[in-house]
Amino acid sequence: MTEDNNWDEDLEEDAAIARVFQHLKIHKQHTGESGRNSGVPQSNERVDFVALPCGHRMPADYVVAWFKYYLKQEKKTEFSCPRVHVQGKSCSKNLSYQDMCRLIPLTDKQREFLEENLAALVARRLFDFKACPGCQSHVERRDRGNLCVHCTICTANLKRNYYFCWNCRREWKGPANNGVRCDNDGCGQRVIYPLKDKSQDRKRLALLINNVDFKNLNYRTGADKDELSMEVLLKGLGYTVITLRDLSAQGMHAAMRDFAQREEHDKSDSCFVVLMSHGDAKGICGVFDSIEDEEDVFQAEEIFNCLNTPNCAGLKDKPKIILIQACRGGKKGSVIVQDAVSRRNRAKEHIEKEFCCLRSCTPDTVSYRDKEKGSDFIQDTVEIFNQHAHQDDIEELFRKVIKKFKESHPDQLPCKERITLSKKFYLFPGL
């Protein structure tokens, strides 16, 4: 991409987008002066549960979050019902964006997100596009033999030439022509640290729930940074990350229930569950204030219930690591933004074991988040894991996170809870 041919590229991009939308059969709805689309459910029509074509009834917010996950992680324009049967098999009924529009009253913001990502997904299949790490605009790589790509938008904004690496998606370092790697640490490697897989069949799953946009509570500005940092870390540790956004308490419960039944756990050695939201002493907030006069609050206890021995046989005797970024009360702290507001016959087993949970703060206190950088808890946890996961077990990693807070963030202190690991859990036992 060069500045001399920006006009031609703009015309090509417009034509490409038109072809993409035609391919997806997405058309702008004709509206009257009121702006309401005829024949399409309206966003102010509250739908808590939706009956999918397969017959399963699911929380509507969970279905929307699941489709977003498919777009972002699975790179698919259709998604299957997220319900998982007791045997660990997922429902195979596929749904499209058009099906979603007919079933759920999407908000303008949800519709815009889905259509933009659908278009970008198909564009990446038709062309060699990736999102620039600086401005998130989609840039086409013309020279497939060179990983150094020029972004004209960032160049204009920063008033200097801006290049990024096609491989690791960080600002470019090193000689401008390189088809193997840039000079950023870790570029060209499969993961942050080399994995020592005992079997090619090993499958690690992680569930990341990030509630950002609430009906009446404050928007969790900076949470995007936490989500991206945690995704990069977990993928580097060899986990397939299921990221779900903006769930009610019902949606969080459904997500945990289905995650516990995933058949991949049988071939896994562990799992991660990361939950980020507003919270208070009563629990973790869903994106709605209330549902039928009941508070939209998810209890952390449900995570342990869903993943315990009788409810998640696939993770029996395997470490289950839980990270929760949310307030637990309203006691004052610093000045940064607060996150407030089938069973088989077998020998006897304890209901709850092999858990290790790290909460972002102690009971009744607040958890802090910077609008630009994200939360101290998530960012420091990612930093500690990146620096020490190759040599320390999980409890030692958690201890170092707590130690860093004690030294650097005196107004907040993470705490370990409900640790029932009977052995040391190393993410890289072969090193």
mmCIF file with all atom_site columns, N, CA, C and O in Angstrom, residues 163-180:
data_model
loop_
_atom_site.group_PDB
_atom_site.id
_atom_site.type_symbol
_atom_site.label_atom_id
_atom_site.label_alt_id
_atom_site.label_comp_id
_atom_site.label_asym_id
_atom_site.label_entity_id
_atom_site.label_seq_id
_atom_site.pdbx_PDB_ins_code
_atom_site.Cartn_x
_atom_site.Cartn_y
_atom_site.Cartn_z
_atom_site.occupancy
_atom_site.B_iso_or_equiv
_atom_site.pdbx_formal_charge
_atom_site.auth_seq_id
_atom_site.auth_comp_id
_atom_site.auth_asym_id
_atom_site.auth_atom_id
_atom_site.pdbx_PDB_model_num
ATOM 1  N N  . TYR A 1 163 ? 4.959  0.799   9.837  1.00 0.00 ? 163 TYR A N  1
ATOM 2  C CA . TYR A 1 163 ? 4.944  -0.552  9.289  1.00 0.00 ? 163 TYR A CA 1
ATOM 3  C C  . TYR A 1 163 ? 4.654  -1.537  10.412 1.00 0.00 ? 163 TYR A C  1
ATOM 4  O O  . TYR A 1 163 ? 5.049  -1.318  11.568 1.00 0.00 ? 163 TYR A O  1
ATOM 5  N N  . PHE A 1 164 ? 3.965  -2.611  10.078 1.00 0.00 ? 164 PHE A N  1
ATOM 6  C CA . PHE A 1 164 ? 3.739  -3.654  11.079 1.00 0.00 ? 164 PHE A CA 1
ATOM 7  C C  . PHE A 1 164 ? 4.072  -5.019  10.496 1.00 0.00 ? 164 PHE A C  1
ATOM 8  O O  . PHE A 1 164 ? 4.155  -5.197  9.274  1.00 0.00 ? 164 PHE A O  1
ATOM 9  N N  . CYS A 1 165 ? 4.272  -5.977  11.403 1.00 0.00 ? 165 CYS A N  1
ATOM 10 C CA . CYS A 1 165 ? 4.639  -7.335  10.996 1.00 0.00 ? 165 CYS A CA 1
ATOM 11 C C  . CYS A 1 165 ? 3.385  -8.149  10.713 1.00 0.00 ? 165 CYS A C  1
ATOM 12 O O  . CYS A 1 165 ? 2.485  -8.232  11.557 1.00 0.00 ? 165 CYS A O  1
ATOM 13 N N  . TRP A 1 166 ? 3.323  -8.735  9.544  1.00 0.00 ? 166 TRP A N  1
ATOM 14 C CA . TRP A 1 166 ? 2.177  -9.560  9.149  1.00 0.00 ? 166 TRP A CA 1
ATOM 15 C C  . TRP A 1 166 ? 2.070  -10.819 10.007 1.00 0.00 ? 166 TRP A C  1
ATOM 16 O O  . TRP A 1 166 ? 0.989  -11.373 10.170 1.00 0.00 ? 166 TRP A O  1
ATOM 17 N N  . ASN A 1 167 ? 3.165  -11.241 10.580 1.00 0.00 ? 167 ASN A N  1
ATOM 18 C CA . ASN A 1 167 ? 3.204  -12.492 11.338 1.00 0.00 ? 167 ASN A CA 1
ATOM 19 C C  . ASN A 1 167 ? 2.732  -12.290 12.780 1.00 0.00 ? 167 ASN A C  1
ATOM 20 O O  . ASN A 1 167 ? 1.774  -12.913 13.217 1.00 0.00 ? 167 ASN A O  1
ATOM 21 N N  . CYS A 1 168 ? 3.411  -11.402 13.524 1.00 0.00 ? 168 CYS A N  1
ATOM 22 C CA . CYS A 1 168 ? 3.086  -11.224 14.946 1.00 0.00 ? 168 CYS A CA 1
ATOM 23 C C  . CYS A 1 168 ? 2.173  -10.029 15.202 1.00 0.00 ? 168 CYS A C  1
ATOM 24 O O  . CYS A 1 168 ? 1.729  -9.817  16.328 1.00 0.00 ? 168 CYS A O  1
ATOM 25 N N  . ARG A 1 169 ? 1.880  -9.220  14.159 1.00 0.00 ? 169 ARG A N  1
ATOM 26 C CA . ARG A 1 169 ? 0.990  -8.072  14.248 1.00 0.00 ? 169 ARG A CA 1
ATOM 27 C C  . ARG A 1 169 ? 1.410  -7.094  15.342 1.00 0.00 ? 169 ARG A C  1
ATOM 28 O O  . ARG A 1 169 ? 0.616  -6.638  16.161 1.00 0.00 ? 169 ARG A O  1
ATOM 29 N N  . ARG A 1 170 ? 2.705  -6.771  15.326 1.00 0.00 ? 170 ARG A N  1
ATOM 30 C CA . ARG A 1 170 ? 3.247  -5.696  16.143 1.00 0.00 ? 170 ARG A CA 1
ATOM 31 C C  . ARG A 1 170 ? 3.985  -4.726  15.224 1.00 0.00 ? 170 ARG A C  1
ATOM 32 O O  . ARG A 1 170 ? 4.310  -5.068  14.093 1.00 0.00 ? 170 ARG A O  1
ATOM 33 N N  . GLU A 1 171 ? 4.249  -3.514  15.740 1.00 0.00 ? 171 GLU A N  1
ATOM 34 C CA . GLU A 1 171 ? 4.970  -2.561  14.909 1.00 0.00 ? 171 GLU A CA 1
ATOM 35 C C  . GLU A 1 171 ? 6.307  -3.148  14.499 1.00 0.00 ? 171 GLU A C  1
ATOM 36 O O  . GLU A 1 171 ? 6.997  -3.795  15.293 1.00 0.00 ? 171 GLU A O  1
ATOM 37 N N  . TRP A 1 172 ? 6.664  -2.934  13.253 1.00 0.00 ? 172 TRP A N  1
ATOM 38 C CA . TRP A 1 172 ? 7.827  -3.602  12.655 1.00 0.00 ? 172 TRP A CA 1
ATOM 39 C C  . TRP A 1 172 ? 9.126  -3.162  13.307 1.00 0.00 ? 172 TRP A C  1
ATOM 40 O O  . TRP A 1 172 ? 9.330  -1.987  13.597 1.00 0.00 ? 172 TRP A O  1
ATOM 41 N N  . LYS A 1 173 ? 10.009 -4.143  13.520 1.00 0.00 ? 173 LYS A N  1
ATOM 42 C CA . LYS A 1 173 ? 11.378 -3.892  13.957 1.00 0.00 ? 173 LYS A CA 1
ATOM 43 C C  . LYS A 1 173 ? 12.317 -4.654  13.037 1.00 0.00 ? 173 LYS A C  1
ATOM 44 O O  . LYS A 1 173 ? 12.057 -5.803  12.697 1.00 0.00 ? 173 LYS A O  1
ATOM 45 N N  . GLY A 1 174 ? 13.422 -4.016  12.649 1.00 0.00 ? 174 GLY A N  1
ATOM 46 C CA . GLY A 1 174 ? 14.407 -4.683  11.822 1.00 0.00 ? 174 GLY A CA 1
ATOM 47 C C  . GLY A 1 174 ? 14.383 -4.244  10.374 1.00 0.00 ? 174 GLY A C  1
ATOM 48 O O  . GLY A 1 174 ? 13.657 -3.303  10.004 1.00 0.00 ? 174 GLY A O  1
ATOM 49 N N  . PRO A 1 175 ? 15.155 -4.925  9.518  1.00 0.00 ? 175 PRO A N  1
ATOM 50 C CA . PRO A 1 175 ? 15.201 -4.599  8.082  1.00 0.00 ? 175 PRO A CA 1
ATOM 51 C C  . PRO A 1 175 ? 13.814 -4.689  7.455  1.00 0.00 ? 175 PRO A C  1
ATOM 52 O O  . PRO A 1 175 ? 13.011 -5.550  7.811  1.00 0.00 ? 175 PRO A O  1
ATOM 53 N N  . ALA A 1 176 ? 13.540 -3.801  6.502  1.00 0.00 ? 176 ALA A N  1
ATOM 54 C CA . ALA A 1 176 ? 12.181 -3.663  5.959  1.00 0.00 ? 176 ALA A CA 1
ATOM 55 C C  . ALA A 1 176 ? 11.748 -4.835  5.092  1.00 0.00 ? 176 ALA A C  1
ATOM 56 O O  . ALA A 1 176 ? 10.563 -5.026  4.864  1.00 0.00 ? 176 ALA A O  1
ATOM 57 N N  . ASN A 1 177 ? 12.662 -5.625  4.556  1.00 0.00 ? 177 ASN A N  1
ATOM 58 C CA . ASN A 1 177 ? 12.311 -6.760  3.704  1.00 0.00 ? 177 ASN A CA 1
ATOM 59 C C  . ASN A 1 177 ? 12.703 -8.063  4.382  1.00 0.00 ? 177 ASN A C  1
ATOM 60 O O  . ASN A 1 177 ? 13.896 -8.386  4.496  1.00 0.00 ? 177 ASN A O  1
ATOM 61 N N  . ASN A 1 178 ? 11.686 -8.790  4.846  1.00 0.00 ? 178 ASN A N  1
ATOM 62 C CA . ASN A 1 178 ? 11.945 -10.065 5.516  1.00 0.00 ? 178 ASN A CA 1
ATOM 63 C C  . ASN A 1 178 ? 10.695 -10.922 5.399  1.00 0.00 ? 178 ASN A C  1
ATOM 64 O O  . ASN A 1 178 ? 9.607  -10.516 5.801  1.00 0.00 ? 178 ASN A O  1
ATOM 65 N N  . GLY A 1 179 ? 10.838 -12.103 4.841  1.00 0.00 ? 179 GLY A N  1
ATOM 66 C CA . GLY A 1 179 ? 9.708  -13.001 4.674  1.00 0.00 ? 179 GLY A CA 1
ATOM 67 C C  . GLY A 1 179 ? 9.616  -14.060 5.741  1.00 0.00 ? 179 GLY A C  1
ATOM 68 O O  . GLY A 1 179 ? 8.765  -14.958 5.672  1.00 0.00 ? 179 GLY A O  1
ATOM 69 N N  . VAL A 1 180 ? 10.490 -13.990 6.777  1.00 0.00 ? 180 VAL A N  1
ATOM 70 C CA . VAL A 1 180 ? 10.527 -15.022 7.818  1.00 0.00 ? 180 VAL A CA 1
ATOM 71 C C  . VAL A 1 180 ? 10.039 -14.484 9.153  1.00 0.00 ? 180 VAL A C  1
ATOM 72 O O  . VAL A 1 180 ? 9.144  -15.038 9.773  1.00 0.00 ? 180 VAL A O  1
#
